[in-house]
Structure formats: structure tokens, C-alpha cells
Amino acid sequence: MPALLEAENLEAQYGWTKVLHGLRFAVEAGGITTILGANGAGKTTTLRAVCGMVKTAGTVRFEGRRIDGKATEEIVRLGIAHTPEGRGTFMNLTVQENLRLGAYVRKDRATLAGDFERVYQYFPVLAQRQRQQAGTLSGGEQQMLAVARALMSRPRLLLLDEPSLGLAPLVVREIFRIVRAINREEGVSVLLVEQNAAIALDLADHAYLLETGRVVMSGPSADLRRNESVRRSYLGY
Ligand SMILES: Nc1ncnc2c1ncn2[C@@H]1O[C@H](COP(=O)(O)OP(=O)(O)O)[C@@H](O)[C@H]1O
Ligand SMILES: [Mg+2]
């Protein structure tokens, strides 16, 4: 069976500057894959490349179909949701309004109420704050809102860009616990990019290590965790 998402020879560039140099990676259906790398390695660009938000070459397949070159909105409609770097929250809108925007690509308005309920079940704190302006939420709550908003499009694949950034360890653990629950209970596959290798390797089943736009190592998370150089450079022990 082909993987849910497969990138081959993926390149991306900003203007004349190429920043991804032929990546190959996959996310299995039902799996959680992480792409690790230092600041500037190309993690954010990789997710943007999958979503059609940057100029690319190479192929990206989702459920066996080519999606490279498609418009972002079309890609979302096919079942890929992106929680971007910086979270993409509309600070002046309420929690509820932000969530409704996450469902904009869907036509079945009738099931919208059920989706709010389902998302609030995973993030009860957002239910309590439905009518509050997003700008008044804590950093952790804003990250939860970003993930929740992505879920509103009923994706099969969730792309998460450094959800741990700037958050306290306890809050990070809570968010990762919820992501795991969503993965297990709903079968939503996850592609997580992270600088925080320790927590990402705990969550993911498969990992890739990105250095200056190239995959320099990949394998089951347990293998990377045991790897001497990964430990020294990315795990700090
Ligand atoms: N909008 C942009 N224009 C030009 N260069 C960019 C832009 N965004 C990122 N880059 C460059 O692309 C490379 C990869 O960046 P990025 O994907 O953001 O890395 P990461 O998310 O791993 O920190 C870096 O060298 C960065 O400076
Ligand atoms: Mg980034």
C-alpha cells in the first residue's frame, strides 16, 4: 500500500534561492512522522511545499495522487490541514469565529455543529473561551486553537509546524497528548516539524533529520533516539 503522503525529489525556492534540495519522505496512513532540524534547516518550507505555498520542483503524492502544483485551497479540500508557524490566528476574532474559518472549505454546513463539539471535546479550555477574542488567550491556548482550527476541515493529514515553540514544557506535553489522542481515535495522520527533538521523537513513529535542506538521516524514531550523533547534537546528552 502506498503511503498517505509521499515526497520525492522535493525542491523549494524563494526567488532564486533554493532551500530544499531534493527531499524524500513519507507519512504512512495512520502514522505520525516528524521532521527534525535546527533553526533554518528548512522545516517550515517543507510544510509550505506540501501545501503549495512556495515554488517547488519534484513530486508530492497524497493518497497516490499528485498534489504538487495544486492551489493551497484545493490541497486543503483534499484532506490536508496546516497549522502554520506563528499559528495563523486571527487575534481580533473570537475562538468560535477562528474555528469556523477552519471549516471554510467544507460544504456540509449541517455537520458543522458536530465538528465544534468534537473539537471542544479535545480542547475543553477552548469551549470555555468560545466567545473570547483569540488575542486574549495564553500562548498554549492559542496553539490549541491553531490545531483545533485545522481539525475543523476534517483532515486526513495534519501538518504541524513547531507546536512547542515558546511554550512551557507542561503545556507542550498537554498539546502533544491531545495530538496523539486525535491520531489514535480519529486516524488522522500527522506530519510534525520540530526543533524539540526529544518530545517529537516520543510522539512520532518515524523521523527524518533535516540539515540545510537535505535529509541526512531517517528511520524509526527509536533508532534516531539511540543514535550517538542525534543524541549529542539534538537531544543534548
Ligand atoms: N520568505 C523567505 N524568503 C527567503 N528565504 C527564506 C524565506 N523563508 C525562509 N527562508 C530561508 O529558507 C531557509 C529555510 O527556512 P525555514 O524553512 O523557515 O527553516 P526552519 O523552519 O527549519 O527554521 C532558511 O535559510 C531561511 O533563511
Ligand atoms: Mg520554521
Coordinates of N, CA and C and ligand atoms in Angstrom, one line a residue:
M1 N 0.8 -1.2 0.0 CA 0.0 0.0 0.0 C 0.9 1.2 0.0
P2 N 0.6 2.2 -0.9 CA 1.4 3.4 -0.9 C 1.1 4.2 0.4
A3 N 2.1 5.1 0.8 CA 2.0 5.9 2.0 C 0.9 7.0 1.7
L4 N 0.4 7.5 2.8 CA -0.6 8.6 2.6 C 0.0 9.8 1.9
L5 N 1.2 10.2 2.4 CA 1.9 11.3 1.8 C 3.3 10.9 1.4
E6 N 3.6 11.2 0.2 CA 5.0 10.8 -0.3 C 5.6 12.0 -1.1
A7 N 6.8 12.4 -0.7 CA 7.5 13.4 -1.4 C 8.7 12.8 -2.0
E8 N 9.0 13.1 -3.2 CA 10.2 12.6 -3.9 C 10.9 13.7 -4.6
N9 N 12.2 13.8 -4.4 CA 13.0 14.8 -5.1 C 12.5 16.2 -4.9
L10 N 11.9 16.5 -3.7 CA 11.2 17.8 -3.4 C 12.2 18.9 -3.3
E11 N 12.0 19.9 -4.1 CA 12.9 21.1 -4.0 C 11.9 22.3 -3.8
A12 N 12.5 23.3 -3.1 CA 11.7 24.5 -2.9 C 12.6 25.7 -3.0
Q13 N 12.1 26.8 -3.5 CA 13.0 28.0 -3.6 C 12.2 29.3 -3.3
Y14 N 12.9 30.3 -2.7 CA 12.4 31.6 -2.6 C 13.1 32.5 -3.5
G15 N 12.5 33.1 -4.5 CA 13.2 33.8 -5.5 C 14.1 32.9 -6.2
W16 N 15.4 33.3 -6.2 CA 16.4 32.4 -6.9 C 17.1 31.5 -5.9
T17 N 16.7 31.6 -4.7 CA 17.5 30.8 -3.7 C 16.8 29.5 -3.4
K18 N 17.4 28.4 -3.7 CA 16.9 27.1 -3.4 C 17.2 26.7 -2.0
V19 N 16.2 26.3 -1.2 CA 16.4 26.0 0.2 C 16.1 24.5 0.5
L20 N 15.4 23.8 -0.4 CA 15.2 22.3 -0.2 C 15.8 21.7 -1.4
H21 N 16.7 20.7 -1.2 CA 17.5 20.1 -2.3 C 17.2 18.7 -2.5
G22 N 15.9 18.4 -2.9 CA 15.6 17.0 -3.3 C 15.3 16.1 -2.1
L23 N 14.2 16.5 -1.3 CA 13.9 15.7 -0.2 C 13.0 14.5 -0.6
R24 N 13.2 13.4 0.2 CA 12.3 12.3 0.0 C 11.8 11.9 1.4
F25 N 10.5 11.9 1.6 CA 10.0 11.5 2.9 C 8.5 11.0 2.7
A26 N 8.0 10.3 3.7 CA 6.7 9.7 3.6 C 6.0 9.8 5.0
V27 N 4.7 9.8 4.9 CA 3.9 9.7 6.1 C 2.9 8.5 5.8
E28 N 3.0 7.5 6.7 CA 2.1 6.3 6.5 C 0.7 6.7 6.9
A29 N -0.3 6.0 6.4 CA -1.7 6.3 6.8 C -1.8 5.9 8.2
G30 N -2.3 6.8 9.0 CA -2.5 6.5 10.5 C -1.2 6.7 11.3
G31 N -0.1 7.1 10.6 CA 1.1 7.3 11.3 C 1.4 8.7 11.7
I32 N 2.5 8.9 12.6 CA 3.0 10.2 12.9 C 4.4 10.2 12.5
T33 N 4.7 11.1 11.6 CA 6.1 11.3 11.2 C 6.6 12.7 11.6
T34 N 7.9 12.7 12.0 CA 8.4 14.0 12.4 C 9.6 14.3 11.5
I35 N 9.8 15.6 11.2 CA 11.0 16.1 10.5 C 11.7 17.0 11.5
L36 N 12.9 16.6 11.9 CA 13.6 17.4 12.9 C 14.7 18.2 12.2
G37 N 15.1 19.3 12.9 CA 16.1 20.1 12.3 C 16.3 21.4 13.1
A38 N 17.5 21.9 13.0 CA 17.8 23.2 13.7 C 17.1 24.3 13.0
N39 N 17.1 25.5 13.6 CA 16.6 26.7 13.0 C 17.2 26.9 11.6
G40 N 16.4 27.2 10.6 CA 16.8 27.4 9.3 C 17.1 26.2 8.4
A41 N 16.8 25.0 9.0 CA 17.1 23.8 8.2 C 16.2 23.6 7.0
G42 N 15.0 24.2 7.1 CA 14.0 24.1 6.0 C 12.7 23.4 6.4
K43 N 12.5 23.3 7.7 CA 11.3 22.6 8.2 C 10.0 23.3 7.7
T44 N 9.9 24.6 8.0 CA 8.7 25.3 7.6 C 8.5 25.3 6.1
T45 N 9.6 25.4 5.4 CA 9.5 25.4 3.9 C 9.0 24.1 3.4
T46 N 9.4 23.0 4.1 CA 8.9 21.7 3.7 C 7.4 21.6 3.8
L47 N 6.8 22.1 4.9 CA 5.4 22.1 5.1 C 4.7 23.0 4.1
R48 N 5.3 24.1 3.8 CA 4.8 25.1 2.8 C 4.8 24.4 1.4
A49 N 5.9 23.6 1.2 CA 6.0 22.9 -0.1 C 4.8 21.9 -0.3
V50 N 4.5 21.2 0.8 CA 3.4 20.2 0.7 C 2.1 20.9 0.4
C51 N 1.9 22.1 1.0 CA 0.7 22.9 0.9 C 0.6 23.7 -0.4
G52 N 1.6 23.7 -1.2 CA 1.6 24.6 -2.4 C 1.7 26.0 -2.1
M53 N 2.5 26.4 -1.0 CA 2.6 27.8 -0.6 C 4.0 28.4 -1.0
V54 N 4.8 27.6 -1.7 CA 6.1 28.0 -2.1 C 6.4 27.3 -3.5
K55 N 7.3 27.9 -4.3 CA 7.6 27.4 -5.6 C 8.4 26.1 -5.4
T56 N 8.0 25.0 -6.0 CA 8.6 23.7 -5.8 C 8.9 23.0 -7.1
A57 N 9.8 22.0 -7.0 CA 10.0 21.0 -8.1 C 10.0 19.7 -7.4
G58 N 9.9 18.6 -8.2 CA 9.7 17.3 -7.7 C 8.3 16.9 -7.5
T59 N 8.0 15.8 -6.9 CA 6.6 15.3 -6.8 C 6.2 15.1 -5.3
V60 N 4.9 15.5 -5.1 CA 4.3 15.2 -3.8 C 3.0 14.4 -4.1
R61 N 2.9 13.3 -3.5 CA 1.6 12.5 -3.7 C 0.9 12.4 -2.4
F62 N -0.4 12.6 -2.5 CA -1.3 12.4 -1.4 C -2.4 11.3 -1.8
E63 N -2.5 10.3 -1.0 CA -3.3 9.1 -1.4 C -3.1 8.7 -2.8
G64 N -1.8 8.7 -3.2 CA -1.4 8.2 -4.5 C -1.5 9.2 -5.6
R65 N -2.2 10.4 -5.4 CA -2.4 11.4 -6.4 C -1.4 12.5 -6.3
R66 N -1.0 13.0 -7.4 CA 0.0 14.2 -7.4 C -0.8 15.4 -6.9
I67 N -0.1 16.1 -5.9 CA -0.7 17.4 -5.4 C 0.3 18.5 -5.7
D68 N 1.5 18.2 -6.1 CA 2.4 19.3 -6.4 C 1.9 20.2 -7.5
G69 N 2.0 21.5 -7.3 CA 1.5 22.4 -8.4 C 0.0 22.8 -8.2
K70 N -0.7 22.1 -7.2 CA -2.1 22.4 -7.0 C -2.2 23.6 -6.1
A71 N -3.3 24.3 -6.1 CA -3.5 25.5 -5.2 C -3.7 25.0 -3.8
T72 N -3.3 25.9 -2.9 CA -3.4 25.5 -1.5 C -4.9 25.1 -1.1
E73 N -5.8 25.9 -1.6 CA -7.2 25.6 -1.2 C -7.7 24.2 -1.6
E74 N -7.2 23.9 -2.8 CA -7.5 22.5 -3.4 C -6.9 21.4 -2.5
I75 N -5.7 21.7 -2.1 CA -5.0 20.7 -1.2 C -5.7 20.6 0.1
V76 N -6.1 21.6 0.7 CA -6.9 21.6 1.9 C -8.2 20.8 1.7
R77 N -8.8 21.0 0.6 CA -10.0 20.3 0.3 C -9.8 18.8 0.1
L78 N -8.7 18.4 -0.3 CA -8.3 17.0 -0.5 C -8.1 16.3 0.9
G79 N -7.9 17.1 1.9 CA -7.7 16.5 3.2 C -6.4 16.8 4.0
I80 N -5.8 17.9 3.6 CA -4.5 18.2 4.3 C -4.8 19.5 5.0
A81 N -4.5 19.6 6.4 CA -4.7 20.8 7.1 C -3.3 21.2 7.7
H82 N -3.1 22.5 7.7 CA -1.8 23.0 8.1 C -1.9 23.9 9.3
T83 N -1.2 23.7 10.3 CA -1.1 24.6 11.5 C 0.2 25.3 11.3
P84 N 0.2 26.5 10.8 CA 1.5 27.1 10.3 C 2.3 27.7 11.5
E85 N 3.5 27.9 11.2 CA 4.4 28.6 12.1 C 3.8 30.0 12.4
G86 N 3.8 30.3 13.7 CA 3.1 31.6 14.1 C 1.6 31.4 14.2
R87 N 1.1 30.2 13.9 CA -0.2 29.8 14.3 C -1.4 30.3 13.4
G88 N -1.1 31.4 12.7 CA -2.2 32.0 11.8 C -3.5 32.3 12.5
T89 N -3.4 32.7 13.7 CA -4.7 33.0 14.4 C -5.1 34.4 14.1
F90 N -6.4 34.6 14.0 CA -7.0 36.0 13.8 C -7.3 36.5 15.2
M91 N -6.4 37.4 15.7 CA -6.4 37.8 17.1 C -7.7 38.6 17.5
N92 N -8.3 39.3 16.5 CA -9.5 40.1 16.8 C -10.8 39.3 16.7
L93 N -10.7 38.1 16.2 CA -11.9 37.3 16.1 C -12.0 36.4 17.4
T94 N -13.2 35.9 17.7 CA -13.3 35.1 18.8 C -12.8 33.7 18.5
V95 N -12.7 32.9 19.5 CA -12.3 31.5 19.4 C -13.2 30.8 18.4
Q96 N -14.5 31.0 18.6 CA -15.5 30.3 17.7 C -15.4 30.8 16.3
E97 N -15.2 32.1 16.1 CA -15.0 32.6 14.7 C -13.8 32.0 14.0
N98 N -12.7 31.9 14.8 CA -11.5 31.3 14.2 C -11.7 29.9 13.8
L99 N -12.5 29.1 14.6 CA -12.7 27.7 14.3 C -13.6 27.6 13.1
R100 N -14.6 28.5 13.0 CA -15.5 28.5 11.8 C -14.7 28.7 10.5
L101 N -13.7 29.5 10.6 CA -12.8 29.8 9.4 C -12.1 28.5 9.0
G102 N -11.8 27.7 10.0 CA -11.1 26.4 9.7 C -12.0 25.4 8.9
A103 N -13.3 25.7 8.9 CA -14.2 24.8 8.2 C -14.6 25.3 6.8
Y104 N -13.9 26.4 6.4 CA -14.5 27.1 5.2 C -14.5 26.4 3.9
V105 N -13.6 25.4 3.8 CA -13.5 24.6 2.6 C -14.6 23.6 2.4
R106 N -15.3 23.3 3.6 CA -16.3 22.3 3.5 C -17.7 22.8 3.1
K107 N -18.4 21.9 2.5 CA -19.7 22.4 2.0 C -20.9 21.9 2.9
D108 N -20.6 20.9 3.7 CA -21.7 20.3 4.5 C -21.9 21.1 5.8
R109 N -22.5 22.2 5.7 CA -22.8 23.0 6.9 C -23.5 22.3 8.0
A110 N -24.3 21.3 7.6 CA -25.1 20.6 8.6 C -24.3 19.9 9.6
T111 N -23.1 19.5 9.3 CA -22.3 18.8 10.3 C -21.4 19.7 11.1
L112 N -21.5 21.0 10.8 CA -20.6 21.9 11.5 C -20.7 21.9 13.0
A113 N -22.0 21.8 13.5 CA -22.2 21.8 15.0 C -21.5 20.6 15.6
G114 N -21.6 19.5 14.9 CA -20.9 18.3 15.4 C -19.4 18.5 15.5
D115 N -18.9 19.2 14.5 CA -17.4 19.4 14.5 C -17.0 20.3 15.6
F116 N -17.8 21.3 15.9 CA -17.4 22.2 17.0 C -17.4 21.4 18.3
E117 N -18.4 20.5 18.4 CA -18.5 19.7 19.6 C -17.3 18.8 19.8
R118 N -16.9 18.2 18.7 CA -15.8 17.2 18.7 C -14.5 17.9 19.0
V119 N -14.3 19.1 18.4 CA -13.1 19.8 18.7 C -13.0 20.3 20.2
Y120 N -14.2 20.8 20.7 CA -14.2 21.2 22.1 C -14.0 20.1 23.0
Q121 N -14.3 18.8 22.6 CA -14.1 17.7 23.5 C -12.6 17.5 23.6
Y122 N -11.8 17.7 22.6 CA -10.4 17.6 22.7 C -9.8 18.7 23.4
F123 N -10.4 19.9 23.2 CA -9.8 21.1 23.8 C -10.9 21.8 24.7
P124 N -11.2 21.3 25.8 CA -12.2 21.8 26.7 C -12.0 23.3 27.1
V125 N -10.7 23.7 27.1 CA -10.4 25.1 27.5 C -10.9 26.0 26.4
L126 N -11.0 25.6 25.2 CA -11.5 26.4 24.1 C -13.0 26.6 24.2
A127 N -13.6 25.5 24.6 CA -15.1 25.6 24.8 C -15.4 26.6 25.8
Q128 N -14.7 26.7 26.9 CA -14.9 27.7 27.9 C -14.7 29.1 27.4
R129 N -13.8 29.2 26.4 CA -13.4 30.6 25.9 C -14.0 30.9 24.5
Q130 N -15.1 30.1 24.1 CA -15.6 30.3 22.7 C -15.8 31.7 22.3
R131 N -16.3 32.5 23.2 CA -16.7 33.9 22.8 C -15.6 34.9 23.1
Q132 N -14.5 34.4 23.6 CA -13.4 35.3 23.9 C -12.6 35.6 22.7
Q133 N -12.0 36.8 22.6 CA -11.1 37.2 21.5 C -9.9 36.3 21.6
A134 N -9.5 35.8 20.4 CA -8.3 34.9 20.4 C -7.0 35.6 20.9
G135 N -7.0 36.9 20.7 CA -5.8 37.6 21.2 C -5.6 37.6 22.7
T136 N -6.7 37.3 23.4 CA -6.6 37.3 24.9 C -6.3 35.9 25.5
L137 N -6.1 34.9 24.6 CA -5.7 33.6 25.0 C -4.2 33.5 25.4
S138 N -3.8 32.6 26.2 CA -2.4 32.4 26.5 C -1.8 31.7 25.3
G139 N -0.4 31.7 25.3 CA 0.3 31.1 24.2 C -0.1 29.6 23.9
G140 N -0.3 28.9 25.0 CA -0.7 27.5 24.9 C -2.1 27.3 24.3
E141 N -3.0 28.2 24.8 CA -4.3 28.1 24.3 C -4.4 28.5 22.8
Q142 N -3.6 29.5 22.4 CA -3.5 29.9 21.0 C -3.0 28.8 20.2
Q143 N -2.0 28.0 20.7 CA -1.5 26.8 19.9 C -2.6 25.8 19.8
M144 N -3.4 25.6 20.9 CA -4.5 24.7 20.9 C -5.5 25.1 19.8
L145 N -5.8 26.4 19.8 CA -6.8 26.9 18.8 C -6.3 26.7 17.4
A146 N -5.0 26.8 17.2 CA -4.5 26.6 15.8 C -4.6 25.1 15.4
V147 N -4.4 24.2 16.3 CA -4.6 22.8 16.0 C -6.1 22.5 15.8
A148 N -6.9 23.1 16.7 CA -8.3 22.9 16.6 C -8.9 23.4 15.3
R149 N -8.4 24.6 14.9 CA -8.9 25.1 13.7 C -8.6 24.3 12.5
A150 N -7.4 23.7 12.5 CA -7.0 22.8 11.4 C -7.9 21.5 11.4
L151 N -8.3 21.1 12.6 CA -9.2 19.9 12.7 C -10.6 20.1 12.1
M152 N -11.0 21.4 12.1 CA -12.3 21.8 11.6 C -12.5 21.4 10.1
S153 N -11.4 21.3 9.4 CA -11.6 20.9 8.0 C -11.7 19.4 7.8
R154 N -11.7 18.7 8.9 CA -11.8 17.2 8.9 C -10.7 16.6 8.0
P155 N -9.4 16.9 8.3 CA -8.3 16.5 7.5 C -8.0 15.0 7.7
R156 N -7.4 14.4 6.7 CA -6.8 13.1 6.9 C -5.3 13.2 7.4
L157 N -4.8 14.3 7.0 CA -3.4 14.6 7.4 C -3.3 16.0 8.0
L158 N -2.6 16.0 9.2 CA -2.4 17.3 9.9 C -0.9 17.6 9.8
L159 N -0.6 18.9 9.3 CA 0.8 19.3 9.3 C 1.0 20.3 10.4
L160 N 1.9 20.0 11.3 CA 2.1 20.8 12.5 C 3.5 21.5 12.4
D161 N 3.5 22.8 12.5 CA 4.8 23.5 12.5 C 5.2 24.0 13.9
E162 N 6.1 23.3 14.5 CA 6.7 23.6 15.8 C 5.7 24.0 16.8
P163 N 4.7 23.1 17.1 CA 3.8 23.5 18.1 C 4.4 23.8 19.5
S164 N 5.6 23.3 19.7 CA 6.2 23.5 21.1 C 6.8 24.9 21.3
L165 N 7.0 25.6 20.2 CA 7.8 26.8 20.2 C 7.3 27.9 21.2
G166 N 8.1 28.2 22.1 CA 7.8 29.3 23.1 C 6.9 28.9 24.2
L167 N 6.6 27.6 24.3 CA 5.6 27.2 25.4 C 6.3 26.4 26.5
A168 N 5.7 26.5 27.7 CA 6.3 25.8 28.8 C 6.2 24.3 28.6
P169 N 7.1 23.5 29.2 CA 7.1 22.1 29.0 C 5.8 21.4 29.3
L170 N 5.2 21.8 30.4 CA 3.9 21.2 30.8 C 2.8 21.4 29.7
V171 N 2.8 22.6 29.2 CA 1.8 22.9 28.1 C 2.1 22.1 26.9
V172 N 3.4 22.0 26.5 CA 3.8 21.3 25.3 C 3.3 19.8 25.5
R173 N 3.5 19.3 26.7 CA 3.2 17.9 26.9 C 1.7 17.7 26.7
E174 N 0.9 18.6 27.2 CA -0.6 18.5 27.1 C -1.0 18.6 25.6
I175 N -0.4 19.5 24.9 CA -0.8 19.6 23.4 C -0.4 18.3 22.7
F176 N 0.8 17.8 23.0 CA 1.2 16.5 22.3 C 0.3 15.3 22.7
R177 N -0.1 15.3 24.0 CA -1.0 14.3 24.4 C -2.3 14.3 23.6
I178 N -2.8 15.5 23.3 CA -4.1 15.7 22.6 C -3.8 15.3 21.1
V179 N -2.7 15.7 20.5 CA -2.4 15.3 19.2 C -2.4 13.8 19.0
R180 N -1.8 13.1 20.0 CA -1.7 11.6 20.0 C -3.1 11.0 20.1
A181 N -4.0 11.6 20.9 CA -5.4 11.2 21.0 C -6.1 11.3 19.7
I182 N -5.9 12.4 19.1 CA -6.6 12.7 17.8 C -6.1 11.7 16.8
N183 N -4.8 11.4 16.8 CA -4.3 10.4 15.8 C -4.9 9.0 16.1
R184 N -4.9 8.6 17.3 CA -5.4 7.3 17.7 C -6.9 7.1 17.5
E185 N -7.6 8.1 17.9 CA -9.1 8.0 17.9 C -9.7 8.3 16.6
E186 N -9.1 9.1 15.8 CA -9.7 9.5 14.5 C -8.9 9.1 13.3
G187 N -7.8 8.5 13.6 CA -6.9 8.0 12.5 C -6.4 9.2 11.6
V188 N -6.3 10.4 12.2 CA -5.7 11.5 11.5 C -4.2 11.3 11.5
S189 N -3.6 11.3 10.4 CA -2.1 11.1 10.3 C -1.5 12.5 10.5
V190 N -0.2 12.5 11.0 CA 0.4 13.7 11.4 C 1.8 13.8 10.8
L191 N 2.1 15.0 10.2 CA 3.5 15.3 9.9 C 3.9 16.5 10.7
L192 N 4.8 16.3 11.7 CA 5.2 17.3 12.7 C 6.6 17.7 12.4
V193 N 6.8 19.0 12.3 CA 8.2 19.5 12.2 C 8.6 20.2 13.5
E194 N 9.7 19.9 14.0 CA 10.1 20.3 15.4 C 11.6 20.6 15.5
Q195 N 11.9 21.5 16.3 CA 13.3 21.7 16.8 C 13.5 20.9 18.1
N196 N 12.4 20.7 18.8 CA 12.4 20.0 20.1 C 12.4 18.5 19.8
A197 N 13.6 17.9 19.6 CA 13.7 16.5 19.1 C 13.2 15.5 20.1
A198 N 13.5 15.8 21.4 CA 13.1 14.8 22.4 C 11.6 14.6 22.4
I199 N 10.8 15.6 22.4 CA 9.4 15.4 22.5 C 8.8 14.9 21.2
A200 N 9.4 15.3 20.1 CA 8.9 14.9 18.8 C 9.2 13.4 18.6
L201 N 10.4 12.9 19.0 CA 10.7 11.5 18.8 C 9.8 10.6 19.7
D202 N 9.4 11.2 20.8 CA 8.4 10.4 21.7 C 7.1 10.3 21.0
L203 N 6.7 11.3 20.3 CA 5.3 11.2 19.7 C 5.3 10.4 18.4
A204 N 6.4 10.6 17.6 CA 6.4 10.1 16.2 C 6.8 8.6 16.1
D205 N 6.3 7.9 15.1 CA 6.8 6.6 14.9 C 8.0 6.6 13.9
H206 N 8.1 7.6 13.1 CA 9.1 7.7 12.1 C 9.7 9.1 12.0
A207 N 11.0 9.2 11.8 CA 11.6 10.5 11.9 C 12.6 10.7 10.8
Y208 N 12.8 12.0 10.4 CA 13.7 12.4 9.4 C 14.5 13.6 10.0
L209 N 15.8 13.6 9.7 CA 16.6 14.7 10.2 C 17.0 15.6 9.0
L210 N 16.7 16.8 9.1 CA 17.0 17.8 8.1 C 18.1 18.7 8.4
E211 N 19.1 18.8 7.5 CA 20.2 19.8 7.7 C 20.4 20.5 6.4
T212 N 20.3 21.9 6.5 CA 20.4 22.8 5.4 C 19.7 22.2 4.1
G213 N 18.4 21.9 4.3 CA 17.6 21.5 3.1 C 17.8 20.1 2.6
R214 N 18.5 19.3 3.4 CA 18.7 17.9 2.9 C 18.4 16.9 4.1
V215 N 17.8 15.8 3.7 CA 17.6 14.7 4.7 C 18.9 14.0 4.9
V216 N 19.4 14.1 6.2 CA 20.7 13.4 6.4 C 20.6 12.1 7.2
M217 N 19.4 11.9 7.7 CA 19.2 10.6 8.4 C 17.7 10.4 8.5
S218 N 17.3 9.1 8.5 CA 15.8 8.8 8.7 C 15.7 7.4 9.2
G219 N 14.6 7.1 9.8 CA 14.3 5.8 10.3 C 13.3 5.8 11.4
P220 N 13.0 4.7 12.0 CA 12.1 4.6 13.1 C 12.6 5.6 14.2
S221 N 11.7 6.2 14.9 CA 12.1 7.2 16.0 C 13.0 6.6 17.0
A222 N 12.7 5.3 17.4 CA 13.6 4.7 18.4 C 15.0 4.6 17.9
D223 N 15.2 4.4 16.6 CA 16.6 4.3 16.1 C 17.3 5.6 16.2
L224 N 16.6 6.7 15.8 CA 17.2 8.0 15.9 C 17.5 8.4 17.3
R225 N 16.6 8.0 18.2 CA 16.8 8.4 19.6 C 18.1 7.7 20.2
R226 N 18.4 6.5 19.7 CA 19.6 5.8 20.1 C 20.8 6.2 19.4
N227 N 20.7 6.9 18.3 CA 21.8 7.3 17.5 C 22.7 8.3 18.3
E228 N 24.0 8.0 18.3 CA 25.0 8.7 19.0 C 25.0 10.2 18.6
S229 N 25.1 10.5 17.3 CA 25.2 11.9 16.9 C 23.9 12.7 17.1
V230 N 22.8 12.0 16.9 CA 21.5 12.7 17.2 C 21.4 13.0 18.7
R231 N 21.9 12.1 19.5 CA 21.8 12.4 20.9 C 22.7 13.6 21.3
R232 N 23.9 13.6 20.8 CA 24.8 14.7 21.1 C 24.3 16.0 20.6
S233 N 23.9 16.0 19.3 CA 23.6 17.3 18.7 C 22.1 17.8 18.9
Y234 N 21.2 16.8 19.1 CA 19.8 17.3 19.1 C 19.1 16.9 20.4
L235 N 19.6 16.0 21.2 CA 19.0 15.6 22.4 C 19.7 16.1 23.6
G236 N 21.0 16.5 23.4 CA 21.8 17.1 24.5 C 22.2 16.2 25.6
Y237 N 22.4 14.9 25.3 CA 23.0 14.0 26.4 C 23.9 12.9 25.8
Ligands
LIG1 N1 10.2 34.0 2.7 C1 11.5 33.7 2.6 N2 12.3 34.3 1.7 C2 13.6 34.0 1.6 N3 14.2 33.0 2.3 C3 13.5 32.4 3.2 C4 12.1 32.7 3.4 N4 11.7 31.9 4.4 C5 12.7 31.1 4.8 N5 13.8 31.4 4.0 C6 15.1 30.7 4.2 O1 15.0 29.3 3.9 C7 15.7 28.5 4.7 C8 14.8 27.6 5.5 O2 14.0 28.3 6.3 P1 12.8 27.6 7.1 O3 12.1 26.6 6.2 O4 12.0 28.7 7.7 O5 13.6 26.8 8.2 P2 13.1 26.2 9.6 O6 11.6 26.2 9.6 O7 13.7 24.9 9.7 O8 13.7 27.1 10.7 C9 16.5 29.5 5.7 O9 17.8 29.7 5.1 C10 15.7 30.8 5.6 O10 16.5 31.9 5.8
MG2 MG 10.3 27.1 10.9

